[in-house]
């Protein structure tokens, strides 16, 4: 299965004022942030050791769809800060984007290589809709960077699915319950949701199988919930290197991802405010 060698999160509550100057200036700022984070996460990894390098997002799709942000401008800016800039971007799968990126990577990576995924949810133009919403409560903005080591046999368990009904979160919980019944893990993170909404977890799942719902501490951090959860778990001394854990993410529109993974003995855990 996959081994995580670095997982870090940079909280960016307010995007720099340069966004008011235009899309190119905002792209330069986004690119710098991505480049700096990737450089911090991969200090000993050469570019040729990375077979897949992608950025995913939930909230930034509109800026690209309108052409206000252009991905080549971001890559150009990121390249000034790292020799391993992200190659592609998608916001198609919302909070579950990192899992769908891994599903895509499974068809293209090299066994024994590294996969780098950045989860960027930046409220560039400070839209009030993204600051907080009845659907998920208060939001948390930032960039998660995760470095995975692919096993030498190239095999790792993963599901990346789309709901078949309007009850996507319930379908996700049922899928996770089935996963945990056969997995060696026995412990999974959960998306950060307000307490009333999070009751769905214990309706379908045993509470002892779930890591804390940290919505009250961080808000809903979109696809980064997963990685903030594991960073917090590690910083509190509760994460065991070598143990199998189940990483999950789900969007309210009905996308979800589940995989089992381990953390290396020297895994880098960082949370930067």
PDB file of C-alpha atoms in Angstrom:
ATOM      1  CA  UNK A   1       0.000   0.000   0.000  1.00  0.00           C
ATOM      2  CA  UNK A   2       0.992   3.652  -0.133  1.00  0.00           C
ATOM      3  CA  UNK A   3       3.396   5.054   2.448  1.00  0.00           C
ATOM      4  CA  UNK A   4       3.132   8.734   3.347  1.00  0.00           C
ATOM      5  CA  UNK A   5       6.575  10.338   3.668  1.00  0.00           C
ATOM      6  CA  UNK A   6       5.426  13.921   4.211  1.00  0.00           C
ATOM      7  CA  UNK A   7       2.124  15.577   5.024  1.00  0.00           C
ATOM      8  CA  UNK A   8       1.887  19.274   5.736  1.00  0.00           C
ATOM      9  CA  UNK A   9      -0.778  21.950   5.823  1.00  0.00           C
ATOM     10  CA  UNK A  10      -0.389  25.682   5.478  1.00  0.00           C
ATOM     11  CA  UNK A  11      -3.400  27.603   6.745  1.00  0.00           C
ATOM     12  CA  UNK A  12      -4.127  30.702   4.649  1.00  0.00           C
ATOM     13  CA  UNK A  13      -7.117  32.403   6.230  1.00  0.00           C
ATOM     14  CA  UNK A  14      -6.814  35.500   4.039  1.00  0.00           C
ATOM     15  CA  UNK A  15      -5.422  35.589   0.519  1.00  0.00           C
ATOM     16  CA  UNK A  16      -2.934  38.407  -0.201  1.00  0.00           C
ATOM     17  CA  UNK A  17      -4.386  41.698  -1.436  1.00  0.00           C
ATOM     18  CA  UNK A  18      -2.537  41.301  -4.751  1.00  0.00           C
ATOM     19  CA  UNK A  19      -5.613  39.437  -6.039  1.00  0.00           C
ATOM     20  CA  UNK A  20      -7.291  42.830  -6.445  1.00  0.00           C
ATOM     21  CA  UNK A  21      -4.705  43.737  -9.069  1.00  0.00           C
ATOM     22  CA  UNK A  22      -5.812  40.988 -11.445  1.00  0.00           C
ATOM     23  CA  UNK A  23      -5.601  37.350 -12.392  1.00  0.00           C
ATOM     24  CA  UNK A  24      -1.915  37.291 -13.306  1.00  0.00           C
ATOM     25  CA  UNK A  25      -0.919  38.738  -9.959  1.00  0.00           C
ATOM     26  CA  UNK A  26      -3.162  36.249  -8.155  1.00  0.00           C
ATOM     27  CA  UNK A  27      -1.715  33.388 -10.233  1.00  0.00           C
ATOM     28  CA  UNK A  28       1.791  34.464  -9.256  1.00  0.00           C
ATOM     29  CA  UNK A  29       0.822  34.353  -5.575  1.00  0.00           C
ATOM     30  CA  UNK A  30      -0.864  30.945  -5.885  1.00  0.00           C
ATOM     31  CA  UNK A  31       2.132  29.599  -7.794  1.00  0.00           C
ATOM     32  CA  UNK A  32       4.560  30.851  -5.161  1.00  0.00           C
ATOM     33  CA  UNK A  33       2.528  29.214  -2.391  1.00  0.00           C
ATOM     34  CA  UNK A  34       2.393  25.885  -4.221  1.00  0.00           C
ATOM     35  CA  UNK A  35       6.068  26.005  -5.130  1.00  0.00           C
ATOM     36  CA  UNK A  36       7.202  26.821  -1.603  1.00  0.00           C
ATOM     37  CA  UNK A  37       5.043  24.072  -0.085  1.00  0.00           C
ATOM     38  CA  UNK A  38       6.218  21.408  -2.539  1.00  0.00           C
ATOM     39  CA  UNK A  39       9.848  22.410  -2.014  1.00  0.00           C
ATOM     40  CA  UNK A  40       9.415  22.082   1.769  1.00  0.00           C
ATOM     41  CA  UNK A  41       7.787  18.673   1.432  1.00  0.00           C
ATOM     42  CA  UNK A  42      10.310  17.161  -0.995  1.00  0.00           C
ATOM     43  CA  UNK A  43      13.806  18.378   0.018  1.00  0.00           C
ATOM     44  CA  UNK A  44      15.522  15.046  -0.714  1.00  0.00           C
ATOM     45  CA  UNK A  45      13.419  13.870  -3.670  1.00  0.00           C
ATOM     46  CA  UNK A  46      14.690  14.495  -7.200  1.00  0.00           C
ATOM     47  CA  UNK A  47      12.198  15.452  -9.934  1.00  0.00           C
ATOM     48  CA  UNK A  48      12.823  12.190 -11.790  1.00  0.00           C
ATOM     49  CA  UNK A  49      11.730  10.241  -8.692  1.00  0.00           C
ATOM     50  CA  UNK A  50       8.229  11.735  -8.932  1.00  0.00           C
ATOM     51  CA  UNK A  51       6.014   9.957 -11.446  1.00  0.00           C
ATOM     52  CA  UNK A  52       2.827  11.928 -10.713  1.00  0.00           C
ATOM     53  CA  UNK A  53       2.432  15.481  -9.421  1.00  0.00           C
ATOM     54  CA  UNK A  54      -1.013  17.078  -9.321  1.00  0.00           C
ATOM     55  CA  UNK A  55      -2.965  19.883  -7.652  1.00  0.00           C
ATOM     56  CA  UNK A  56      -6.641  19.453  -6.734  1.00  0.00           C
ATOM     57  CA  UNK A  57      -9.226  21.837  -5.315  1.00  0.00           C
ATOM     58  CA  UNK A  58     -12.862  22.223  -4.362  1.00  0.00           C
ATOM     59  CA  UNK A  59     -13.449  25.962  -4.326  1.00  0.00           C
ATOM     60  CA  UNK A  60     -11.214  27.372  -7.071  1.00  0.00           C
ATOM     61  CA  UNK A  61     -12.992  25.991 -10.142  1.00  0.00           C
ATOM     62  CA  UNK A  62     -14.873  29.200 -11.032  1.00  0.00           C
ATOM     63  CA  UNK A  63     -11.657  31.224 -11.269  1.00  0.00           C
ATOM     64  CA  UNK A  64     -10.288  28.817 -13.874  1.00  0.00           C
ATOM     65  CA  UNK A  65     -13.593  28.296 -15.701  1.00  0.00           C
ATOM     66  CA  UNK A  66     -13.889  32.036 -16.346  1.00  0.00           C
ATOM     67  CA  UNK A  67     -10.263  32.304 -17.460  1.00  0.00           C
ATOM     68  CA  UNK A  68      -9.421  34.750 -14.681  1.00  0.00           C
ATOM     69  CA  UNK A  69      -6.808  32.290 -13.414  1.00  0.00           C
ATOM     70  CA  UNK A  70      -4.702  30.400 -15.952  1.00  0.00           C
ATOM     71  CA  UNK A  71      -2.966  27.200 -14.915  1.00  0.00           C
ATOM     72  CA  UNK A  72       0.182  27.804 -17.052  1.00  0.00           C
ATOM     73  CA  UNK A  73       0.708  31.105 -15.193  1.00  0.00           C
ATOM     74  CA  UNK A  74       0.569  29.266 -11.865  1.00  0.00           C
ATOM     75  CA  UNK A  75       2.991  26.562 -13.008  1.00  0.00           C
ATOM     76  CA  UNK A  76       5.394  29.221 -14.281  1.00  0.00           C
ATOM     77  CA  UNK A  77       5.293  30.994 -10.916  1.00  0.00           C
ATOM     78  CA  UNK A  78       5.660  27.739  -8.954  1.00  0.00           C
ATOM     79  CA  UNK A  79       8.726  26.834 -11.020  1.00  0.00           C
ATOM     80  CA  UNK A  80      10.587  29.789  -9.516  1.00  0.00           C
ATOM     81  CA  UNK A  81      10.382  28.117  -6.102  1.00  0.00           C
ATOM     82  CA  UNK A  82      10.648  24.408  -6.898  1.00  0.00           C
ATOM     83  CA  UNK A  83      11.970  22.179  -9.667  1.00  0.00           C
ATOM     84  CA  UNK A  84       8.937  19.944  -9.047  1.00  0.00           C
ATOM     85  CA  UNK A  85       5.908  22.126  -9.895  1.00  0.00           C
ATOM     86  CA  UNK A  86       2.506  20.420 -10.160  1.00  0.00           C
ATOM     87  CA  UNK A  87       1.819  19.252 -13.691  1.00  0.00           C
ATOM     88  CA  UNK A  88      -1.980  19.301 -13.738  1.00  0.00           C
ATOM     89  CA  UNK A  89      -5.000  20.666 -11.909  1.00  0.00           C
ATOM     90  CA  UNK A  90      -8.591  19.563 -11.350  1.00  0.00           C
ATOM     91  CA  UNK A  91     -11.509  20.734  -9.242  1.00  0.00           C
ATOM     92  CA  UNK A  92     -13.913  18.209 -10.759  1.00  0.00           C
ATOM     93  CA  UNK A  93     -14.187  15.928  -7.744  1.00  0.00           C
ATOM     94  CA  UNK A  94     -14.298  18.541  -5.003  1.00  0.00           C
ATOM     95  CA  UNK A  95     -13.217  17.332  -1.551  1.00  0.00           C
ATOM     96  CA  UNK A  96     -12.500  13.828  -2.860  1.00  0.00           C
ATOM     97  CA  UNK A  97     -10.142  15.173  -5.522  1.00  0.00           C
ATOM     98  CA  UNK A  98      -6.968  13.729  -4.015  1.00  0.00           C
ATOM     99  CA  UNK A  99      -8.449  10.227  -4.177  1.00  0.00           C
ATOM    100  CA  UNK A 100      -9.518  10.594  -7.790  1.00  0.00           C
ATOM    101  CA  UNK A 101      -6.032  11.919  -8.541  1.00  0.00           C
ATOM    102  CA  UNK A 102      -4.572   8.751  -7.006  1.00  0.00           C
ATOM    103  CA  UNK A 103      -6.987   6.669  -9.093  1.00  0.00           C
ATOM    104  CA  UNK A 104      -5.707   8.461 -12.199  1.00  0.00           C
ATOM    105  CA  UNK A 105      -2.115   8.030 -11.029  1.00  0.00           C
ATOM    106  CA  UNK A 106      -2.573   4.256 -10.670  1.00  0.00           C
ATOM    107  CA  UNK A 107      -2.604   4.022 -14.453  1.00  0.00           C
ATOM    108  CA  UNK A 108       0.530   6.102 -14.911  1.00  0.00           C
ATOM    109  CA  UNK A 109       2.945   5.896 -11.989  1.00  0.00           C
ATOM    110  CA  UNK A 110       6.135   3.875 -11.788  1.00  0.00           C
ATOM    111  CA  UNK A 111       6.394   1.267  -8.996  1.00  0.00           C
ATOM    112  CA  UNK A 112       8.699   2.508  -6.255  1.00  0.00           C
ATOM    113  CA  UNK A 113       8.335   6.143  -7.329  1.00  0.00           C
ATOM    114  CA  UNK A 114       6.752   9.084  -5.509  1.00  0.00           C
ATOM    115  CA  UNK A 115       3.397  10.774  -5.964  1.00  0.00           C
ATOM    116  CA  UNK A 116       2.940  14.394  -4.879  1.00  0.00           C
ATOM    117  CA  UNK A 117      -0.554  15.812  -4.442  1.00  0.00           C
ATOM    118  CA  UNK A 118      -1.339  19.343  -3.328  1.00  0.00           C
ATOM    119  CA  UNK A 119      -4.834  20.198  -2.133  1.00  0.00           C
ATOM    120  CA  UNK A 120      -5.330  23.932  -2.624  1.00  0.00           C
ATOM    121  CA  UNK A 121      -8.474  25.639  -1.386  1.00  0.00           C
ATOM    122  CA  UNK A 122      -7.795  29.359  -1.354  1.00  0.00           C
ATOM    123  CA  UNK A 123     -10.549  31.965  -1.175  1.00  0.00           C
ATOM    124  CA  UNK A 124      -8.689  34.170  -3.635  1.00  0.00           C
ATOM    125  CA  UNK A 125     -11.456  36.747  -4.124  1.00  0.00           C
ATOM    126  CA  UNK A 126     -12.915  36.359  -0.613  1.00  0.00           C
ATOM    127  CA  UNK A 127     -16.313  35.088  -1.755  1.00  0.00           C
ATOM    128  CA  UNK A 128     -18.717  35.098   1.200  1.00  0.00           C
ATOM    129  CA  UNK A 129     -20.216  31.799   0.010  1.00  0.00           C
ATOM    130  CA  UNK A 130     -16.937  30.025   0.709  1.00  0.00           C
ATOM    131  CA  UNK A 131     -16.324  31.664   4.098  1.00  0.00           C
ATOM    132  CA  UNK A 132     -19.194  29.744   5.617  1.00  0.00           C
ATOM    133  CA  UNK A 133     -22.284  27.969   4.441  1.00  0.00           C
ATOM    134  CA  UNK A 134     -25.212  26.155   6.080  1.00  0.00           C
ATOM    135  CA  UNK A 135     -24.174  23.037   4.174  1.00  0.00           C
ATOM    136  CA  UNK A 136     -20.836  22.676   5.963  1.00  0.00           C
ATOM    137  CA  UNK A 137     -20.528  25.477   8.527  1.00  0.00           C
ATOM    138  CA  UNK A 138     -17.402  27.628   8.759  1.00  0.00           C
ATOM    139  CA  UNK A 139     -14.599  27.015   6.273  1.00  0.00           C
ATOM    140  CA  UNK A 140     -10.856  26.661   6.640  1.00  0.00           C
ATOM    141  CA  UNK A 141      -8.591  27.689   3.763  1.00  0.00           C
ATOM    142  CA  UNK A 142      -5.092  26.553   2.934  1.00  0.00           C
ATOM    143  CA  UNK A 143      -2.828  24.125   1.087  1.00  0.00           C
ATOM    144  CA  UNK A 144      -2.153  20.511   2.034  1.00  0.00           C
ATOM    145  CA  UNK A 145       0.864  18.808   0.466  1.00  0.00           C
ATOM    146  CA  UNK A 146       1.174  15.037   0.623  1.00  0.00           C
ATOM    147  CA  UNK A 147       4.100  12.920  -0.572  1.00  0.00           C
ATOM    148  CA  UNK A 148       3.331   9.248  -1.159  1.00  0.00           C
ATOM    149  CA  UNK A 149       5.797   6.432  -1.825  1.00  0.00           C
ATOM    150  CA  UNK A 150       4.411   3.832  -4.214  1.00  0.00           C
ATOM    151  CA  UNK A 151       5.209   0.231  -3.190  1.00  0.00           C
ATOM    152  CA  UNK A 152       7.636  -1.712  -5.347  1.00  0.00           C
ATOM    153  CA  UNK A 153       4.858  -4.000  -6.555  1.00  0.00           C
ATOM    154  CA  UNK A 154       2.837  -0.942  -7.595  1.00  0.00           C
ATOM    155  CA  UNK A 155      -0.302  -2.116  -5.812  1.00  0.00           C
ATOM    156  CA  UNK A 156      -2.421  -0.211  -3.300  1.00  0.00           C
ATOM    157  CA  UNK A 157      -6.115  -0.374  -2.327  1.00  0.00           C
ATOM    158  CA  UNK A 158      -8.291   2.555  -3.364  1.00  0.00           C
ATOM    159  CA  UNK A 159     -11.857   3.399  -4.227  1.00  0.00           C
ATOM    160  CA  UNK A 160     -12.978   6.662  -5.816  1.00  0.00           C
ATOM    161  CA  UNK A 161     -16.712   6.674  -6.359  1.00  0.00           C
ATOM    162  CA  UNK A 162     -19.765   8.745  -7.226  1.00  0.00           C
ATOM    163  CA  UNK A 163     -23.102   8.465  -5.425  1.00  0.00           C
ATOM    164  CA  UNK A 164     -25.934   6.618  -7.128  1.00  0.00           C
ATOM    165  CA  UNK A 165     -28.627   8.532  -5.240  1.00  0.00           C
ATOM    166  CA  UNK A 166     -29.235  11.888  -3.567  1.00  0.00           C
ATOM    167  CA  UNK A 167     -27.965  10.412  -0.281  1.00  0.00           C
ATOM    168  CA  UNK A 168     -24.280  10.644  -1.076  1.00  0.00           C
ATOM    169  CA  UNK A 169     -22.999  10.954   2.494  1.00  0.00           C
ATOM    170  CA  UNK A 170     -25.000   7.905   3.548  1.00  0.00           C
ATOM    171  CA  UNK A 171     -23.591   5.931   0.617  1.00  0.00           C
ATOM    172  CA  UNK A 172     -20.095   7.051   1.612  1.00  0.00           C
ATOM    173  CA  UNK A 173     -20.637   5.887   5.198  1.00  0.00           C
ATOM    174  CA  UNK A 174     -21.919   2.496   4.046  1.00  0.00           C
ATOM    175  CA  UNK A 175     -18.910   2.133   1.749  1.00  0.00           C
ATOM    176  CA  UNK A 176     -16.555   3.063   4.591  1.00  0.00           C
ATOM    177  CA  UNK A 177     -18.244   0.578   6.928  1.00  0.00           C
ATOM    178  CA  UNK A 178     -17.754  -2.212   4.391  1.00  0.00           C
ATOM    179  CA  UNK A 179     -14.141  -1.138   3.879  1.00  0.00           C
ATOM    180  CA  UNK A 180     -13.349  -1.225   7.591  1.00  0.00           C
ATOM    181  CA  UNK A 181     -14.897  -4.686   7.931  1.00  0.00           C
ATOM    182  CA  UNK A 182     -12.134  -6.147   5.746  1.00  0.00           C
ATOM    183  CA  UNK A 183      -9.283  -3.675   6.264  1.00  0.00           C
ATOM    184  CA  UNK A 184      -6.456  -4.206   8.744  1.00  0.00           C
ATOM    185  CA  UNK A 185      -6.802  -0.544   9.668  1.00  0.00           C
ATOM    186  CA  UNK A 186      -9.714  -0.252  12.048  1.00  0.00           C
ATOM    187  CA  UNK A 187      -9.346   3.545  12.246  1.00  0.00           C
ATOM    188  CA  UNK A 188     -10.427   6.176   9.725  1.00  0.00           C
ATOM    189  CA  UNK A 189     -10.542   9.948   9.571  1.00  0.00           C
ATOM    190  CA  UNK A 190     -13.833  11.676   8.790  1.00  0.00           C
ATOM    191  CA  UNK A 191     -14.620  14.888   6.872  1.00  0.00           C
ATOM    192  CA  UNK A 192     -14.995  17.858   9.225  1.00  0.00           C
ATOM    193  CA  UNK A 193     -18.687  18.753   9.516  1.00  0.00           C
ATOM    194  CA  UNK A 194     -20.863  20.603  12.067  1.00  0.00           C
ATOM    195  CA  UNK A 195     -21.943  18.370  14.950  1.00  0.00           C
ATOM    196  CA  UNK A 196     -25.519  18.004  13.739  1.00  0.00           C
ATOM    197  CA  UNK A 197     -24.431  16.816  10.314  1.00  0.00           C
ATOM    198  CA  UNK A 198     -21.653  14.634  11.716  1.00  0.00           C
ATOM    199  CA  UNK A 199     -24.220  12.473  13.513  1.00  0.00           C
ATOM    200  CA  UNK A 200     -24.477  10.518  10.274  1.00  0.00           C
ATOM    201  CA  UNK A 201     -21.064   9.008  11.015  1.00  0.00           C
ATOM    202  CA  UNK A 202     -22.095   7.286  14.234  1.00  0.00           C
ATOM    203  CA  UNK A 203     -25.419   6.273  12.688  1.00  0.00           C
ATOM    204  CA  UNK A 204     -23.573   4.061  10.207  1.00  0.00           C
ATOM    205  CA  UNK A 205     -20.176   3.500  11.830  1.00  0.00           C
ATOM    206  CA  UNK A 206     -18.750   2.405  15.169  1.00  0.00           C
ATOM    207  CA  UNK A 207     -17.405   5.439  17.018  1.00  0.00           C
ATOM    208  CA  UNK A 208     -14.245   3.573  18.063  1.00  0.00           C
ATOM    209  CA  UNK A 209     -13.342   3.245  14.373  1.00  0.00           C
ATOM    210  CA  UNK A 210     -13.419   7.002  13.788  1.00  0.00           C
ATOM    211  CA  UNK A 211     -10.882   9.723  14.421  1.00  0.00           C
ATOM    212  CA  UNK A 212     -12.233  12.981  15.906  1.00  0.00           C
ATOM    213  CA  UNK A 213     -14.368  15.339  13.853  1.00  0.00           C
ATOM    214  CA  UNK A 214     -12.291  18.521  14.160  1.00  0.00           C
ATOM    215  CA  UNK A 215     -14.774  20.943  12.625  1.00  0.00           C
ATOM    216  CA  UNK A 216     -14.973  22.985  15.818  1.00  0.00           C
ATOM    217  CA  UNK A 217     -11.208  23.512  15.746  1.00  0.00           C
ATOM    218  CA  UNK A 218     -10.505  24.054  12.053  1.00  0.00           C
ATOM    219  CA  UNK A 219     -13.829  24.456  10.250  1.00  0.00           C
ATOM    220  CA  UNK A 220     -14.418  22.485   7.064  1.00  0.00           C
ATOM    221  CA  UNK A 221     -11.108  22.428   5.171  1.00  0.00           C
ATOM    222  CA  UNK A 222     -12.508  20.659   2.100  1.00  0.00           C
ATOM    223  CA  UNK A 223     -10.106  18.027   0.712  1.00  0.00           C
ATOM    224  CA  UNK A 224      -7.508  18.938   3.321  1.00  0.00           C
ATOM    225  CA  UNK A 225      -9.677  17.641   6.190  1.00  0.00           C
ATOM    226  CA  UNK A 226      -8.021  14.259   5.730  1.00  0.00           C
ATOM    227  CA  UNK A 227      -4.489  15.537   6.096  1.00  0.00           C
ATOM    228  CA  UNK A 228      -5.198  18.054   8.864  1.00  0.00           C
ATOM    229  CA  UNK A 229      -6.738  15.151  10.773  1.00  0.00           C
ATOM    230  CA  UNK A 230      -3.600  13.017  10.471  1.00  0.00           C
ATOM    231  CA  UNK A 231      -1.259  15.903  11.254  1.00  0.00           C
ATOM    232  CA  UNK A 232      -3.257  16.637  14.407  1.00  0.00           C
ATOM    233  CA  UNK A 233      -3.285  12.937  15.319  1.00  0.00           C
ATOM    234  CA  UNK A 234       0.505  12.786  14.937  1.00  0.00           C
ATOM    235  CA  UNK A 235       1.170  16.010  16.830  1.00  0.00           C
ATOM    236  CA  UNK A 236      -0.868  14.694  19.759  1.00  0.00           C
ATOM    237  CA  UNK A 237       1.322  11.585  19.897  1.00  0.00           C
ATOM    238  CA  UNK A 238      -1.422   9.172  18.887  1.00  0.00           C
ATOM    239  CA  UNK A 239      -0.155   8.152  15.451  1.00  0.00           C
ATOM    240  CA  UNK A 240       1.935   4.993  15.184  1.00  0.00           C
ATOM    241  CA  UNK A 241       4.415   4.768  12.307  1.00  0.00           C
ATOM    242  CA  UNK A 242       3.955   1.565  10.378  1.00  0.00           C
ATOM    243  CA  UNK A 243       0.339   1.091  11.477  1.00  0.00           C
ATOM    244  CA  UNK A 244      -2.288   0.917   8.751  1.00  0.00           C
ATOM    245  CA  UNK A 245      -4.803   3.770   8.668  1.00  0.00           C
ATOM    246  CA  UNK A 246      -7.780   4.471   6.441  1.00  0.00           C
ATOM    247  CA  UNK A 247      -7.790   7.866   4.732  1.00  0.00           C
ATOM    248  CA  UNK A 248     -11.142   9.141   3.521  1.00  0.00           C
ATOM    249  CA  UNK A 249     -12.691  12.188   1.949  1.00  0.00           C
ATOM    250  CA  UNK A 250     -16.226  12.914   0.762  1.00  0.00           C
ATOM    251  CA  UNK A 251     -18.022  15.808  -0.876  1.00  0.00           C
ATOM    252  CA  UNK A 252     -21.620  16.788  -0.248  1.00  0.00           C
ATOM    253  CA  UNK A 253     -22.298  16.429  -3.974  1.00  0.00           C
ATOM    254  CA  UNK A 254     -21.562  12.737  -3.843  1.00  0.00           C
ATOM    255  CA  UNK A 255     -17.890  12.039  -4.546  1.00  0.00           C
ATOM    256  CA  UNK A 256     -15.770  10.069  -2.105  1.00  0.00           C
ATOM    257  CA  UNK A 257     -12.403   8.388  -1.815  1.00  0.00           C
ATOM    258  CA  UNK A 258     -11.083   5.731   0.554  1.00  0.00           C
ATOM    259  CA  UNK A 259      -7.624   4.185   0.765  1.00  0.00           C
ATOM    260  CA  UNK A 260      -5.433   2.419   3.293  1.00  0.00           C
ATOM    261  CA  UNK A 261      -1.954   3.753   3.936  1.00  0.00           C
ATOM    262  CA  UNK A 262       0.920   3.828   6.384  1.00  0.00           C
ATOM    263  CA  UNK A 263       3.256   6.591   7.530  1.00  0.00           C
ATOM    264  CA  UNK A 264       7.021   6.212   7.329  1.00  0.00           C
ATOM    265  CA  UNK A 265       9.115   6.258  10.511  1.00  0.00           C
ATOM    266  CA  UNK A 266      10.528   9.659   9.542  1.00  0.00           C
ATOM    267  CA  UNK A 267       7.330  11.082   8.052  1.00  0.00           C
ATOM    268  CA  UNK A 268       7.284  14.881   8.093  1.00  0.00           C
ATOM    269  CA  UNK A 269       4.144  16.287   9.792  1.00  0.00           C
ATOM    270  CA  UNK A 270       3.748  20.063   9.698  1.00  0.00           C
ATOM    271  CA  UNK A 271       0.965  22.545  10.348  1.00  0.00           C
ATOM    272  CA  UNK A 272       1.780  26.167   9.534  1.00  0.00           C
ATOM    273  CA  UNK A 273      -0.615  28.949  10.479  1.00  0.00           C
TER     274      UNK A 273
END
